[in-house]
Amino acid sequence: MRPVVTAVLSITLAVVSTSCSTMTVTADHDSQVDFASFTTFALFERPAKERRGPQMSDLVDGRIAASVAVDLSSKGLATAAPRDADILVTFYTAVSRRVVVNGGGWYGYRWRYWGGGMTFVNSYPEGSLVIDVIDRRSRELVWRGVGAGAFSKMNPTDEKVQQKVERVLRDFPPSR
């Protein structure tokens, strides 16, 4: 009986450890832009008709907006009205279902039984965070940061949102 319990615990540990989501951050920018010339920013709200597929809640959007403002302010950028800001910052979340399939177990004759392995399927929501920085004068995208797999819960805490935003904005402004 003890080998069966050990096998079940091992499989459970494998399922839990591989099903946790980790965020992968990528960023890209226009290398021709002088980011040092930007001193002010404004959060730019997308019109409701531009909202994309499944999103996180408006409450989470508020947390993200507040965290973006705090992070940019800590980098020396001042808040301004959208018509006066050097850069406009917008963001969105994209939510999808992540499915993790783990196979495990044994095949053959063991412990006086003939049997095969077990398959475990785990599904959970996964939200990605995209932050765009737009040059207000040219209306061109100059920087984009993507946190793929940022959220594994649909209602992350203020602290979790702040951590994810800081991580996505870590490389903003880009260094030359």
CSV table of N, CA and C in Angstrom, one decimal, residues 22-78:
chain,number,residue,atom,x,y,z
A,22,THR,N,3.8,31.1,-14.7
A,22,THR,CA,4.9,32.1,-14.5
A,22,THR,C,4.8,33.1,-15.6
A,23,MET,N,5.1,34.4,-15.3
A,23,MET,CA,5.0,35.4,-16.3
A,23,MET,C,6.3,35.5,-17.1
A,24,THR,N,6.1,35.6,-18.4
A,24,THR,CA,7.2,35.8,-19.3
A,24,THR,C,7.1,37.3,-19.9
A,25,VAL,N,8.1,38.1,-19.7
A,25,VAL,CA,8.1,39.5,-20.1
A,25,VAL,C,8.9,39.7,-21.3
A,26,THR,N,8.3,40.4,-22.3
A,26,THR,CA,9.0,40.8,-23.5
A,26,THR,C,8.7,42.3,-23.7
A,27,ALA,N,9.7,43.0,-24.2
A,27,ALA,CA,9.5,44.4,-24.5
A,27,ALA,C,10.2,44.7,-25.8
A,28,ASP,N,9.6,45.7,-26.5
A,28,ASP,CA,10.2,46.2,-27.8
A,28,ASP,C,10.0,47.7,-27.9
A,29,HIS,N,10.9,48.3,-28.6
A,29,HIS,CA,10.7,49.8,-28.7
A,29,HIS,C,11.3,50.3,-30.0
A,30,ASP,N,10.9,51.5,-30.4
A,30,ASP,CA,11.5,52.1,-31.6
A,30,ASP,C,12.8,52.7,-31.2
A,31,SER,N,13.9,52.2,-31.8
A,31,SER,CA,15.2,52.6,-31.5
A,31,SER,C,15.6,54.0,-32.0
A,32,GLN,N,14.7,54.6,-32.8
A,32,GLN,CA,14.9,56.0,-33.3
A,32,GLN,C,14.4,57.0,-32.3
A,33,VAL,N,13.7,56.6,-31.3
A,33,VAL,CA,13.0,57.6,-30.4
A,33,VAL,C,14.0,57.9,-29.2
A,34,ASP,N,14.1,59.2,-28.9
A,34,ASP,CA,14.8,59.6,-27.7
A,34,ASP,C,13.9,59.6,-26.5
A,35,PHE,N,13.9,58.6,-25.7
A,35,PHE,CA,13.0,58.5,-24.6
A,35,PHE,C,13.4,59.5,-23.5
A,36,ALA,N,14.6,60.0,-23.5
A,36,ALA,CA,15.0,61.0,-22.4
A,36,ALA,C,14.2,62.3,-22.6
A,37,SER,N,13.7,62.5,-23.8
A,37,SER,CA,13.0,63.8,-24.0
A,37,SER,C,11.6,63.7,-23.4
A,38,PHE,N,11.1,62.5,-23.0
A,38,PHE,CA,9.8,62.4,-22.5
A,38,PHE,C,9.8,62.7,-21.0
A,39,THR,N,9.0,63.7,-20.6
A,39,THR,CA,9.0,64.1,-19.1
A,39,THR,C,7.6,64.0,-18.5
A,40,THR,N,6.6,63.9,-19.4
A,40,THR,CA,5.2,63.8,-18.8
A,40,THR,C,4.5,62.6,-19.5
A,41,PHE,N,3.4,62.1,-18.8
A,41,PHE,CA,2.6,61.0,-19.3
A,41,PHE,C,1.2,61.2,-18.9
A,42,ALA,N,0.3,60.6,-19.6
A,42,ALA,CA,-1.1,60.5,-19.3
A,42,ALA,C,-1.6,59.1,-19.6
A,43,LEU,N,-2.5,58.6,-18.8
A,43,LEU,CA,-3.1,57.3,-19.0
A,43,LEU,C,-4.2,57.6,-20.1
A,44,PHE,N,-4.1,56.8,-21.1
A,44,PHE,CA,-5.0,56.9,-22.2
A,44,PHE,C,-6.1,55.8,-22.1
A,45,GLU,N,-7.3,56.1,-22.0
A,45,GLU,CA,-8.4,55.1,-22.0
A,45,GLU,C,-8.8,54.7,-23.4
A,46,ARG,N,-8.9,53.5,-23.6
A,46,ARG,CA,-9.4,53.0,-24.9
A,46,ARG,C,-10.9,53.2,-24.9
A,47,PRO,N,-11.5,53.6,-26.0
A,47,PRO,CA,-12.9,53.7,-26.1
A,47,PRO,C,-13.5,52.3,-25.9
A,48,ALA,N,-14.7,52.2,-25.4
A,48,ALA,CA,-15.3,50.9,-25.1
A,48,ALA,C,-15.5,50.0,-26.3
A,49,LYS,N,-15.7,50.6,-27.5
A,49,LYS,CA,-15.8,49.8,-28.7
A,49,LYS,C,-14.5,49.2,-29.1
A,50,GLU,N,-13.4,49.7,-28.6
A,50,GLU,CA,-12.1,49.1,-28.9
A,50,GLU,C,-11.7,48.0,-28.0
A,51,ARG,N,-12.5,47.7,-27.0
A,51,ARG,CA,-12.1,46.6,-26.1
A,51,ARG,C,-12.0,45.3,-26.8
A,52,ARG,N,-11.0,44.6,-26.4
A,52,ARG,CA,-10.8,43.3,-27.1
A,52,ARG,C,-11.4,42.2,-26.3
A,53,GLY,N,-11.6,41.0,-26.9
A,53,GLY,CA,-12.1,39.8,-26.4
A,53,GLY,C,-12.2,39.8,-24.9
A,54,PRO,N,-12.1,38.6,-24.3
A,54,PRO,CA,-12.3,38.5,-22.8
A,54,PRO,C,-11.2,39.3,-22.1
A,55,GLN,N,-11.7,40.1,-21.2
A,55,GLN,CA,-10.9,41.0,-20.4
A,55,GLN,C,-11.0,40.7,-18.9
A,56,MET,N,-10.2,41.2,-18.1
A,56,MET,CA,-10.3,41.1,-16.7
A,56,MET,C,-11.3,42.2,-16.3
A,57,SER,N,-11.7,42.3,-15.1
A,57,SER,CA,-12.8,43.3,-14.6
A,57,SER,C,-12.3,44.7,-14.6
A,58,ASP,N,-13.2,45.6,-14.6
A,58,ASP,CA,-12.9,47.0,-14.5
A,58,ASP,C,-12.2,47.3,-13.2
A,59,LEU,N,-12.4,46.5,-12.1
A,59,LEU,CA,-11.7,46.7,-10.9
A,59,LEU,C,-10.2,46.4,-11.1
A,60,VAL,N,-9.9,45.4,-11.8
A,60,VAL,CA,-8.5,45.1,-12.0
A,60,VAL,C,-7.9,46.1,-12.9
A,61,ASP,N,-8.6,46.6,-13.9
A,61,ASP,CA,-8.1,47.7,-14.8
A,61,ASP,C,-7.8,48.9,-13.9
A,62,GLY,N,-8.6,49.2,-12.9
A,62,GLY,CA,-8.3,50.4,-12.0
A,62,GLY,C,-7.0,50.1,-11.3
A,63,ARG,N,-6.8,48.9,-10.8
A,63,ARG,CA,-5.5,48.6,-10.1
A,63,ARG,C,-4.3,48.7,-11.0
A,64,ILE,N,-4.5,48.2,-12.3
A,64,ILE,CA,-3.4,48.3,-13.2
A,64,ILE,C,-3.1,49.8,-13.5
A,65,ALA,N,-4.1,50.6,-13.7
A,65,ALA,CA,-3.9,52.0,-14.0
A,65,ALA,C,-3.2,52.7,-12.9
A,66,ALA,N,-3.6,52.5,-11.7
A,66,ALA,CA,-2.9,53.1,-10.5
A,66,ALA,C,-1.5,52.6,-10.4
A,67,SER,N,-1.2,51.3,-10.7
A,67,SER,CA,0.2,50.8,-10.6
A,67,SER,C,1.0,51.4,-11.7
A,68,VAL,N,0.5,51.6,-12.9
A,68,VAL,CA,1.3,52.2,-14.0
A,68,VAL,C,1.6,53.6,-13.6
A,69,ALA,N,0.7,54.4,-13.1
A,69,ALA,CA,0.9,55.8,-12.7
A,69,ALA,C,2.0,55.8,-11.6
A,70,VAL,N,2.0,55.0,-10.6
A,70,VAL,CA,3.0,55.0,-9.6
A,70,VAL,C,4.3,54.6,-10.1
A,71,ASP,N,4.4,53.6,-11.0
A,71,ASP,CA,5.7,53.2,-11.5
A,71,ASP,C,6.3,54.3,-12.4
A,72,LEU,N,5.5,54.9,-13.3
A,72,LEU,CA,6.1,55.9,-14.1
A,72,LEU,C,6.5,57.2,-13.3
A,73,SER,N,5.7,57.5,-12.3
A,73,SER,CA,6.1,58.6,-11.4
A,73,SER,C,7.4,58.4,-10.7
A,74,SER,N,7.6,57.1,-10.3
A,74,SER,CA,8.8,56.8,-9.6
A,74,SER,C,10.0,56.8,-10.5
A,75,LYS,N,9.8,56.8,-11.8
A,75,LYS,CA,10.9,57.0,-12.8
A,75,LYS,C,11.1,58.4,-13.2
A,76,GLY,N,10.4,59.3,-12.6
A,76,GLY,CA,10.7,60.7,-12.8
A,76,GLY,C,9.7,61.4,-13.8
A,77,LEU,N,8.7,60.7,-14.3
A,77,LEU,CA,7.8,61.2,-15.2
A,77,LEU,C,6.6,61.9,-14.5
A,78,ALA,N,6.2,63.0,-14.9
A,78,ALA,CA,5.1,63.7,-14.2
A,78,ALA,C,3.8,63.4,-14.9
